[in-house]
Amino acid sequence: METITSRKNAYIRHVRILASDGSYRREQGEYLCDGIKTLREALTYGARVTSVLWKNQAGEILLPVETRQYLAPGELFDYASPMQNSPGPLFTVAIRGCGKPGKLKNAIILEGVQDPGNVGTVIRTANAFGMDAVILTGACADLYHPKTVRASMGAIFRQTVLELDRDLLSPFLKDQGLPLYAAALDERAVDVRKVSLQHAAVAVGSEGRGLSPEMIAVCDQTVIIPMGPDSESLNAAIAAAVLMWEACR
């Protein structure tokens, strides 16, 4: 195990860039995670942990022999970490190749949801409800942003998440045999309780803009979540959770 004492160390620079640069994450083929619980989940669900940075002292956890381990004093660790006052460890995980998915019975689609905390929360909720897939399209937050990973609470290691260009989404869903419902304030929208989402895909847009006209144009039906008259909209992750509950209950 290598002990690191300098901010100029190549690994420390690497960790800091992984935390802040999505293009670098894709180029390097790995992303950054934090915490002993998350590390255990990564190992349990078969994620390939490529390196671990321990804070002050190494933890008692069995790692694969190929996993590189580093040790840093607290001040240097805090410099490297994107989190404040993290007990550590920081660790890197290889980005999984996205093979062709099997037959899906349902999916939740996020279009242009830019808050990484919301994207991670939807991944966590989808896994809890047994959704077959989360599909990210449009200018969504980076799946491998540290805040996305953290908000997923380990679900990123076990939930199927697909990233598709919007132009490819409709043909993909038709091939899967899934009708597309869109959560939108639309004159033809129906109460979500009056439709069956069991074998369907449901799209949710960003809080500010909602779904794009292009997405609404290709959907089979728009749906609304009934709310009080003084409420205009829900947080994207909350809306997605309600729709996934309807799909899986």
PDB file of C-alpha atoms in Angstrom:
ATOM      1  CA  MET A   1       0.000   0.000   0.000  1.00  0.00           C
ATOM      2  CA  GLU A   2       1.397   3.382  -1.026  1.00  0.00           C
ATOM      3  CA  THR A   3       1.312   6.272   1.454  1.00  0.00           C
ATOM      4  CA  ILE A   4       0.708   9.640  -0.224  1.00  0.00           C
ATOM      5  CA  THR A   5       1.815  12.896   1.387  1.00  0.00           C
ATOM      6  CA  SER A   6       1.778  15.451  -1.445  1.00  0.00           C
ATOM      7  CA  ARG A   7      -1.038  17.295  -3.181  1.00  0.00           C
ATOM      8  CA  LYS A   8       1.016  17.019  -6.366  1.00  0.00           C
ATOM      9  CA  ASN A   9       0.788  13.230  -6.358  1.00  0.00           C
ATOM     10  CA  ALA A  10      -0.597  11.911  -9.667  1.00  0.00           C
ATOM     11  CA  TYR A  11      -3.266   9.790  -7.970  1.00  0.00           C
ATOM     12  CA  ILE A  12      -4.536  12.719  -5.907  1.00  0.00           C
ATOM     13  CA  ARG A  13      -4.813  14.809  -9.081  1.00  0.00           C
ATOM     14  CA  HIS A  14      -6.602  11.935 -10.782  1.00  0.00           C
ATOM     15  CA  VAL A  15      -9.172  11.642  -7.969  1.00  0.00           C
ATOM     16  CA  ARG A  16      -9.867  15.378  -7.978  1.00  0.00           C
ATOM     17  CA  ILE A  17     -10.448  15.452 -11.731  1.00  0.00           C
ATOM     18  CA  LEU A  18     -12.713  12.390 -11.543  1.00  0.00           C
ATOM     19  CA  ALA A  19     -14.831  14.283  -9.017  1.00  0.00           C
ATOM     20  CA  SER A  20     -15.277  17.343 -11.220  1.00  0.00           C
ATOM     21  CA  ASP A  21     -14.996  16.407 -14.900  1.00  0.00           C
ATOM     22  CA  GLY A  22     -17.539  14.147 -16.590  1.00  0.00           C
ATOM     23  CA  SER A  23     -15.571  13.925 -19.831  1.00  0.00           C
ATOM     24  CA  TYR A  24     -12.507  12.786 -17.908  1.00  0.00           C
ATOM     25  CA  ARG A  25     -14.565  10.120 -16.130  1.00  0.00           C
ATOM     26  CA  ARG A  26     -15.712   8.690 -19.478  1.00  0.00           C
ATOM     27  CA  GLU A  27     -12.227   8.937 -20.944  1.00  0.00           C
ATOM     28  CA  GLN A  28     -10.693   7.088 -17.984  1.00  0.00           C
ATOM     29  CA  GLY A  29     -13.555   4.610 -17.766  1.00  0.00           C
ATOM     30  CA  GLU A  30     -14.059   4.990 -14.014  1.00  0.00           C
ATOM     31  CA  TYR A  31     -15.890   7.098 -11.468  1.00  0.00           C
ATOM     32  CA  LEU A  32     -15.508   8.116  -7.841  1.00  0.00           C
ATOM     33  CA  CYS A  33     -17.431   6.797  -4.834  1.00  0.00           C
ATOM     34  CA  ASP A  34     -17.272   7.481  -1.111  1.00  0.00           C
ATOM     35  CA  GLY A  35     -17.854   5.630   2.126  1.00  0.00           C
ATOM     36  CA  ILE A  36     -17.298   2.208   3.622  1.00  0.00           C
ATOM     37  CA  LYS A  37     -20.952   1.155   3.226  1.00  0.00           C
ATOM     38  CA  THR A  38     -20.899   2.055  -0.464  1.00  0.00           C
ATOM     39  CA  LEU A  39     -17.604   0.194  -0.883  1.00  0.00           C
ATOM     40  CA  ARG A  40     -19.119  -2.937   0.635  1.00  0.00           C
ATOM     41  CA  GLU A  41     -22.138  -2.647  -1.692  1.00  0.00           C
ATOM     42  CA  ALA A  42     -19.883  -2.212  -4.712  1.00  0.00           C
ATOM     43  CA  LEU A  43     -18.001  -5.391  -3.826  1.00  0.00           C
ATOM     44  CA  THR A  44     -21.191  -7.313  -3.006  1.00  0.00           C
ATOM     45  CA  TYR A  45     -22.844  -6.505  -6.349  1.00  0.00           C
ATOM     46  CA  GLY A  46     -19.846  -7.180  -8.528  1.00  0.00           C
ATOM     47  CA  ALA A  47     -18.655  -3.672  -9.357  1.00  0.00           C
ATOM     48  CA  ARG A  48     -14.979  -3.609 -10.313  1.00  0.00           C
ATOM     49  CA  VAL A  49     -13.286  -1.489  -7.641  1.00  0.00           C
ATOM     50  CA  THR A  50     -10.073  -0.240  -9.233  1.00  0.00           C
ATOM     51  CA  SER A  51      -8.528   1.733  -6.354  1.00  0.00           C
ATOM     52  CA  VAL A  52      -9.152   2.802  -2.761  1.00  0.00           C
ATOM     53  CA  LEU A  53      -7.849   5.854  -0.905  1.00  0.00           C
ATOM     54  CA  TRP A  54      -7.947   5.384   2.865  1.00  0.00           C
ATOM     55  CA  LYS A  55      -8.032   8.249   5.361  1.00  0.00           C
ATOM     56  CA  ASN A  56      -5.404   8.042   8.139  1.00  0.00           C
ATOM     57  CA  GLN A  57      -5.521   4.246   8.335  1.00  0.00           C
ATOM     58  CA  ALA A  58      -6.641   1.358   6.178  1.00  0.00           C
ATOM     59  CA  GLY A  59      -9.962  -0.303   6.886  1.00  0.00           C
ATOM     60  CA  GLU A  60     -10.430  -3.974   7.586  1.00  0.00           C
ATOM     61  CA  ILE A  61     -12.128  -5.063   4.403  1.00  0.00           C
ATOM     62  CA  LEU A  62     -11.121  -7.759   1.928  1.00  0.00           C
ATOM     63  CA  LEU A  63     -10.371  -6.252  -1.474  1.00  0.00           C
ATOM     64  CA  PRO A  64      -9.508  -7.976  -4.752  1.00  0.00           C
ATOM     65  CA  VAL A  65      -5.748  -8.355  -5.197  1.00  0.00           C
ATOM     66  CA  GLU A  66      -5.809  -6.148  -8.306  1.00  0.00           C
ATOM     67  CA  THR A  67      -7.341  -3.194  -6.419  1.00  0.00           C
ATOM     68  CA  ARG A  68      -4.705  -0.516  -5.822  1.00  0.00           C
ATOM     69  CA  GLN A  69      -4.688   0.865  -2.270  1.00  0.00           C
ATOM     70  CA  TYR A  70      -3.406   4.225  -1.049  1.00  0.00           C
ATOM     71  CA  LEU A  71      -3.199   5.868   2.358  1.00  0.00           C
ATOM     72  CA  ALA A  72      -3.329   9.616   2.986  1.00  0.00           C
ATOM     73  CA  PRO A  73      -3.328  11.767   6.121  1.00  0.00           C
ATOM     74  CA  GLY A  74      -6.632  13.420   6.948  1.00  0.00           C
ATOM     75  CA  GLU A  75      -5.787  16.871   5.558  1.00  0.00           C
ATOM     76  CA  LEU A  76      -4.676  15.492   2.208  1.00  0.00           C
ATOM     77  CA  PHE A  77      -7.652  13.140   2.026  1.00  0.00           C
ATOM     78  CA  ASP A  78     -10.019  16.077   2.643  1.00  0.00           C
ATOM     79  CA  TYR A  79      -8.279  17.980  -0.159  1.00  0.00           C
ATOM     80  CA  ALA A  80      -8.898  15.081  -2.542  1.00  0.00           C
ATOM     81  CA  SER A  81     -12.493  14.367  -1.496  1.00  0.00           C
ATOM     82  CA  PRO A  82     -15.486  16.155  -3.065  1.00  0.00           C
ATOM     83  CA  MET A  83     -17.309  15.712   0.251  1.00  0.00           C
ATOM     84  CA  GLN A  84     -16.729  17.795   3.358  1.00  0.00           C
ATOM     85  CA  ASN A  85     -15.618  15.960   6.499  1.00  0.00           C
ATOM     86  CA  SER A  86     -15.848  12.545   4.888  1.00  0.00           C
ATOM     87  CA  PRO A  87     -14.615   9.649   7.032  1.00  0.00           C
ATOM     88  CA  GLY A  88     -13.667   7.873   3.802  1.00  0.00           C
ATOM     89  CA  PRO A  89     -12.628   5.889   2.037  1.00  0.00           C
ATOM     90  CA  LEU A  90     -12.700   7.286  -1.491  1.00  0.00           C
ATOM     91  CA  PHE A  91     -12.641   4.628  -4.165  1.00  0.00           C
ATOM     92  CA  THR A  92     -12.855   4.340  -7.932  1.00  0.00           C
ATOM     93  CA  VAL A  93     -15.110   1.970  -9.852  1.00  0.00           C
ATOM     94  CA  ALA A  94     -14.875   0.931 -13.500  1.00  0.00           C
ATOM     95  CA  ILE A  95     -17.729   2.134 -15.691  1.00  0.00           C
ATOM     96  CA  ARG A  96     -19.680  -0.891 -16.880  1.00  0.00           C
ATOM     97  CA  GLY A  97     -20.118  -1.452 -20.591  1.00  0.00           C
ATOM     98  CA  CYS A  98     -23.757  -1.047 -21.609  1.00  0.00           C
ATOM     99  CA  GLY A  99     -24.794  -4.240 -23.347  1.00  0.00           C
ATOM    100  CA  LYS A 100     -28.117  -4.712 -25.078  1.00  0.00           C
ATOM    101  CA  PRO A 101     -30.811  -4.986 -22.388  1.00  0.00           C
ATOM    102  CA  GLY A 102     -33.181  -7.891 -22.225  1.00  0.00           C
ATOM    103  CA  LYS A 103     -36.933  -7.564 -22.530  1.00  0.00           C
ATOM    104  CA  LEU A 104     -38.221  -4.821 -20.260  1.00  0.00           C
ATOM    105  CA  LYS A 105     -41.613  -4.879 -18.616  1.00  0.00           C
ATOM    106  CA  ASN A 106     -41.429  -1.234 -17.537  1.00  0.00           C
ATOM    107  CA  ALA A 107     -39.117   1.771 -17.380  1.00  0.00           C
ATOM    108  CA  ILE A 108     -38.903   5.270 -15.941  1.00  0.00           C
ATOM    109  CA  ILE A 109     -37.476   7.893 -18.299  1.00  0.00           C
ATOM    110  CA  LEU A 110     -35.804  11.110 -17.161  1.00  0.00           C
ATOM    111  CA  GLU A 111     -35.459  13.854 -19.753  1.00  0.00           C
ATOM    112  CA  GLY A 112     -33.268  16.830 -18.978  1.00  0.00           C
ATOM    113  CA  VAL A 113     -33.238  16.311 -15.199  1.00  0.00           C
ATOM    114  CA  GLN A 114     -30.082  18.221 -14.370  1.00  0.00           C
ATOM    115  CA  ASP A 115     -29.882  17.834 -10.597  1.00  0.00           C
ATOM    116  CA  PRO A 116     -27.587  14.869  -9.874  1.00  0.00           C
ATOM    117  CA  GLY A 117     -29.269  14.363  -6.505  1.00  0.00           C
ATOM    118  CA  ASN A 118     -32.623  13.876  -8.242  1.00  0.00           C
ATOM    119  CA  VAL A 119     -31.153  11.461 -10.789  1.00  0.00           C
ATOM    120  CA  GLY A 120     -29.516   9.410  -8.037  1.00  0.00           C
ATOM    121  CA  THR A 121     -32.702   9.411  -5.972  1.00  0.00           C
ATOM    122  CA  VAL A 122     -34.722   8.115  -8.936  1.00  0.00           C
ATOM    123  CA  ILE A 123     -32.200   5.302  -9.463  1.00  0.00           C
ATOM    124  CA  ARG A 124     -32.457   4.385  -5.784  1.00  0.00           C
ATOM    125  CA  THR A 125     -36.274   4.469  -5.875  1.00  0.00           C
ATOM    126  CA  ALA A 126     -36.479   2.498  -9.124  1.00  0.00           C
ATOM    127  CA  ASN A 127     -34.372  -0.238  -7.575  1.00  0.00           C
ATOM    128  CA  ALA A 128     -36.539  -0.287  -4.454  1.00  0.00           C
ATOM    129  CA  PHE A 129     -39.724  -0.675  -6.529  1.00  0.00           C
ATOM    130  CA  GLY A 130     -38.276  -3.280  -8.876  1.00  0.00           C
ATOM    131  CA  MET A 131     -38.346  -1.188 -12.050  1.00  0.00           C
ATOM    132  CA  ASP A 132     -36.637  -2.888 -14.968  1.00  0.00           C
ATOM    133  CA  ALA A 133     -34.769   0.197 -16.160  1.00  0.00           C
ATOM    134  CA  VAL A 134     -34.074   3.867 -15.661  1.00  0.00           C
ATOM    135  CA  ILE A 135     -33.503   5.628 -18.988  1.00  0.00           C
ATOM    136  CA  LEU A 136     -31.682   8.958 -19.132  1.00  0.00           C
ATOM    137  CA  THR A 137     -32.154  11.156 -22.181  1.00  0.00           C
ATOM    138  CA  GLY A 138     -31.618  14.792 -23.055  1.00  0.00           C
ATOM    139  CA  ALA A 139     -29.302  16.922 -20.915  1.00  0.00           C
ATOM    140  CA  CYS A 140     -29.594  14.852 -17.737  1.00  0.00           C
ATOM    141  CA  ALA A 141     -27.059  15.088 -14.948  1.00  0.00           C
ATOM    142  CA  ASP A 142     -24.096  12.777 -15.374  1.00  0.00           C
ATOM    143  CA  LEU A 143     -24.880   9.271 -14.182  1.00  0.00           C
ATOM    144  CA  TYR A 144     -21.382   9.075 -12.680  1.00  0.00           C
ATOM    145  CA  HIS A 145     -21.287  12.467 -10.953  1.00  0.00           C
ATOM    146  CA  PRO A 146     -20.300  11.954  -7.286  1.00  0.00           C
ATOM    147  CA  LYS A 147     -23.624  13.451  -6.148  1.00  0.00           C
ATOM    148  CA  THR A 148     -25.589  11.104  -8.415  1.00  0.00           C
ATOM    149  CA  VAL A 149     -23.663   8.104  -7.104  1.00  0.00           C
ATOM    150  CA  ARG A 150     -24.087   9.212  -3.489  1.00  0.00           C
ATOM    151  CA  ALA A 151     -27.837   9.820  -3.848  1.00  0.00           C
ATOM    152  CA  SER A 152     -28.322   6.369  -5.373  1.00  0.00           C
ATOM    153  CA  MET A 153     -27.194   4.828  -2.057  1.00  0.00           C
ATOM    154  CA  GLY A 154     -25.544   1.896  -3.791  1.00  0.00           C
ATOM    155  CA  ALA A 155     -28.377   1.262  -6.256  1.00  0.00           C
ATOM    156  CA  ILE A 156     -26.118   2.349  -9.122  1.00  0.00           C
ATOM    157  CA  PHE A 157     -24.324  -0.988  -8.733  1.00  0.00           C
ATOM    158  CA  ARG A 158     -27.482  -3.085  -9.170  1.00  0.00           C
ATOM    159  CA  GLN A 159     -30.049  -1.052 -11.131  1.00  0.00           C
ATOM    160  CA  THR A 160     -30.150  -1.147 -14.935  1.00  0.00           C
ATOM    161  CA  VAL A 161     -29.612   2.405 -16.200  1.00  0.00           C
ATOM    162  CA  LEU A 162     -29.584   3.217 -19.924  1.00  0.00           C
ATOM    163  CA  GLU A 163     -28.456   6.412 -21.609  1.00  0.00           C
ATOM    164  CA  LEU A 164     -30.197   6.989 -24.953  1.00  0.00           C
ATOM    165  CA  ASP A 165     -30.352   9.850 -27.401  1.00  0.00           C
ATOM    166  CA  ARG A 166     -33.890  11.166 -27.685  1.00  0.00           C
ATOM    167  CA  ASP A 167     -34.045  10.182 -31.383  1.00  0.00           C
ATOM    168  CA  LEU A 168     -33.344   6.559 -30.462  1.00  0.00           C
ATOM    169  CA  LEU A 169     -35.793   6.392 -27.572  1.00  0.00           C
ATOM    170  CA  SER A 170     -39.043   5.916 -29.503  1.00  0.00           C
ATOM    171  CA  PRO A 171     -37.690   3.099 -31.737  1.00  0.00           C
ATOM    172  CA  PHE A 172     -36.193   1.428 -28.663  1.00  0.00           C
ATOM    173  CA  LEU A 173     -39.519   1.468 -26.803  1.00  0.00           C
ATOM    174  CA  LYS A 174     -41.410   0.197 -29.833  1.00  0.00           C
ATOM    175  CA  ASP A 175     -38.942  -2.664 -30.124  1.00  0.00           C
ATOM    176  CA  GLN A 176     -39.552  -3.411 -26.447  1.00  0.00           C
ATOM    177  CA  GLY A 177     -43.318  -3.265 -26.926  1.00  0.00           C
ATOM    178  CA  LEU A 178     -43.689  -0.554 -24.284  1.00  0.00           C
ATOM    179  CA  PRO A 179     -46.214   2.272 -24.714  1.00  0.00           C
ATOM    180  CA  LEU A 180     -44.878   5.674 -23.661  1.00  0.00           C
ATOM    181  CA  TYR A 181     -46.716   7.816 -21.132  1.00  0.00           C
ATOM    182  CA  ALA A 182     -45.584  11.355 -20.417  1.00  0.00           C
ATOM    183  CA  ALA A 183     -46.175  13.206 -17.151  1.00  0.00           C
ATOM    184  CA  ALA A 184     -47.198  16.638 -18.431  1.00  0.00           C
ATOM    185  CA  LEU A 185     -49.707  19.437 -17.975  1.00  0.00           C
ATOM    186  CA  ASP A 186     -51.570  18.899 -21.211  1.00  0.00           C
ATOM    187  CA  GLU A 187     -55.200  19.347 -22.254  1.00  0.00           C
ATOM    188  CA  ARG A 188     -55.459  15.661 -23.098  1.00  0.00           C
ATOM    189  CA  ALA A 189     -53.730  14.427 -19.936  1.00  0.00           C
ATOM    190  CA  VAL A 190     -55.614  11.907 -17.819  1.00  0.00           C
ATOM    191  CA  ASP A 191     -55.408  11.113 -14.124  1.00  0.00           C
ATOM    192  CA  VAL A 192     -52.564   8.637 -13.692  1.00  0.00           C
ATOM    193  CA  ARG A 193     -54.824   6.474 -11.524  1.00  0.00           C
ATOM    194  CA  LYS A 194     -57.033   5.798 -14.572  1.00  0.00           C
ATOM    195  CA  VAL A 195     -54.345   4.179 -16.705  1.00  0.00           C
ATOM    196  CA  SER A 196     -52.256   1.057 -16.240  1.00  0.00           C
ATOM    197  CA  LEU A 197     -48.517   1.634 -16.090  1.00  0.00           C
ATOM    198  CA  GLN A 198     -47.641  -1.985 -15.343  1.00  0.00           C
ATOM    199  CA  HIS A 199     -46.163  -2.646 -18.782  1.00  0.00           C
ATOM    200  CA  ALA A 200     -45.176   0.814 -19.947  1.00  0.00           C
ATOM    201  CA  ALA A 201     -42.517   3.491 -19.939  1.00  0.00           C
ATOM    202  CA  VAL A 202     -43.222   6.790 -18.188  1.00  0.00           C
ATOM    203  CA  ALA A 203     -41.292   9.989 -18.871  1.00  0.00           C
ATOM    204  CA  VAL A 204     -40.619  12.794 -16.376  1.00  0.00           C
ATOM    205  CA  GLY A 205     -39.009  16.111 -17.277  1.00  0.00           C
ATOM    206  CA  SER A 206     -37.080  18.705 -15.349  1.00  0.00           C
ATOM    207  CA  GLU A 207     -38.761  20.827 -12.682  1.00  0.00           C
ATOM    208  CA  GLY A 208     -38.243  24.054 -14.580  1.00  0.00           C
ATOM    209  CA  ARG A 209     -39.148  23.098 -18.143  1.00  0.00           C
ATOM    210  CA  GLY A 210     -40.931  19.785 -17.863  1.00  0.00           C
ATOM    211  CA  LEU A 211     -40.832  17.470 -20.854  1.00  0.00           C
ATOM    212  CA  SER A 212     -39.831  18.771 -24.254  1.00  0.00           C
ATOM    213  CA  PRO A 213     -42.476  19.191 -26.987  1.00  0.00           C
ATOM    214  CA  GLU A 214     -40.593  16.528 -28.964  1.00  0.00           C
ATOM    215  CA  MET A 215     -41.012  13.998 -26.151  1.00  0.00           C
ATOM    216  CA  ILE A 216     -44.687  14.812 -25.679  1.00  0.00           C
ATOM    217  CA  ALA A 217     -45.262  14.527 -29.444  1.00  0.00           C
ATOM    218  CA  VAL A 218     -44.100  10.884 -29.564  1.00  0.00           C
ATOM    219  CA  CYS A 219     -45.861   9.729 -26.394  1.00  0.00           C
ATOM    220  CA  ASP A 220     -48.992   7.577 -26.527  1.00  0.00           C
ATOM    221  CA  GLN A 221     -50.732   9.423 -23.693  1.00  0.00           C
ATOM    222  CA  THR A 222     -50.042  12.245 -21.262  1.00  0.00           C
ATOM    223  CA  VAL A 223     -50.866  11.721 -17.597  1.00  0.00           C
ATOM    224  CA  ILE A 224     -51.091  13.973 -14.565  1.00  0.00           C
ATOM    225  CA  ILE A 225     -50.628  13.321 -10.862  1.00  0.00           C
ATOM    226  CA  PRO A 226     -53.614  14.842  -9.041  1.00  0.00           C
ATOM    227  CA  MET A 227     -52.585  17.608  -6.634  1.00  0.00           C
ATOM    228  CA  GLY A 228     -54.116  20.409  -4.637  1.00  0.00           C
ATOM    229  CA  PRO A 229     -55.260  23.448  -6.648  1.00  0.00           C
ATOM    230  CA  ASP A 230     -52.476  25.650  -5.287  1.00  0.00           C
ATOM    231  CA  SER A 231     -49.713  23.234  -6.328  1.00  0.00           C
ATOM    232  CA  GLU A 232     -48.255  23.629  -9.797  1.00  0.00           C
ATOM    233  CA  SER A 233     -45.757  20.756  -9.873  1.00  0.00           C
ATOM    234  CA  LEU A 234     -43.753  18.235  -7.901  1.00  0.00           C
ATOM    235  CA  ASN A 235     -40.011  17.783  -7.590  1.00  0.00           C
ATOM    236  CA  ALA A 236     -38.899  15.533 -10.459  1.00  0.00           C
ATOM    237  CA  ALA A 237     -37.715  12.727  -8.158  1.00  0.00           C
ATOM    238  CA  ILE A 238     -40.961  12.827  -6.170  1.00  0.00           C
ATOM    239  CA  ALA A 239     -43.072  12.764  -9.333  1.00  0.00           C
ATOM    240  CA  ALA A 240     -41.039   9.840 -10.637  1.00  0.00           C
ATOM    241  CA  ALA A 241     -41.502   7.994  -7.329  1.00  0.00           C
ATOM    242  CA  VAL A 242     -45.301   8.377  -7.507  1.00  0.00           C
ATOM    243  CA  LEU A 243     -45.359   7.128 -11.100  1.00  0.00           C
ATOM    244  CA  MET A 244     -43.118   4.160 -10.302  1.00  0.00           C
ATOM    245  CA  TRP A 245     -45.333   3.242  -7.369  1.00  0.00           C
ATOM    246  CA  GLU A 246     -48.317   3.253  -9.717  1.00  0.00           C
ATOM    247  CA  ALA A 247     -46.405   1.068 -12.175  1.00  0.00           C
ATOM    248  CA  CYS A 248     -45.372  -1.504  -9.578  1.00  0.00           C
ATOM    249  CA  ARG A 249     -48.183  -1.670  -7.051  1.00  0.00           C
TER     250      ARG A 249
END
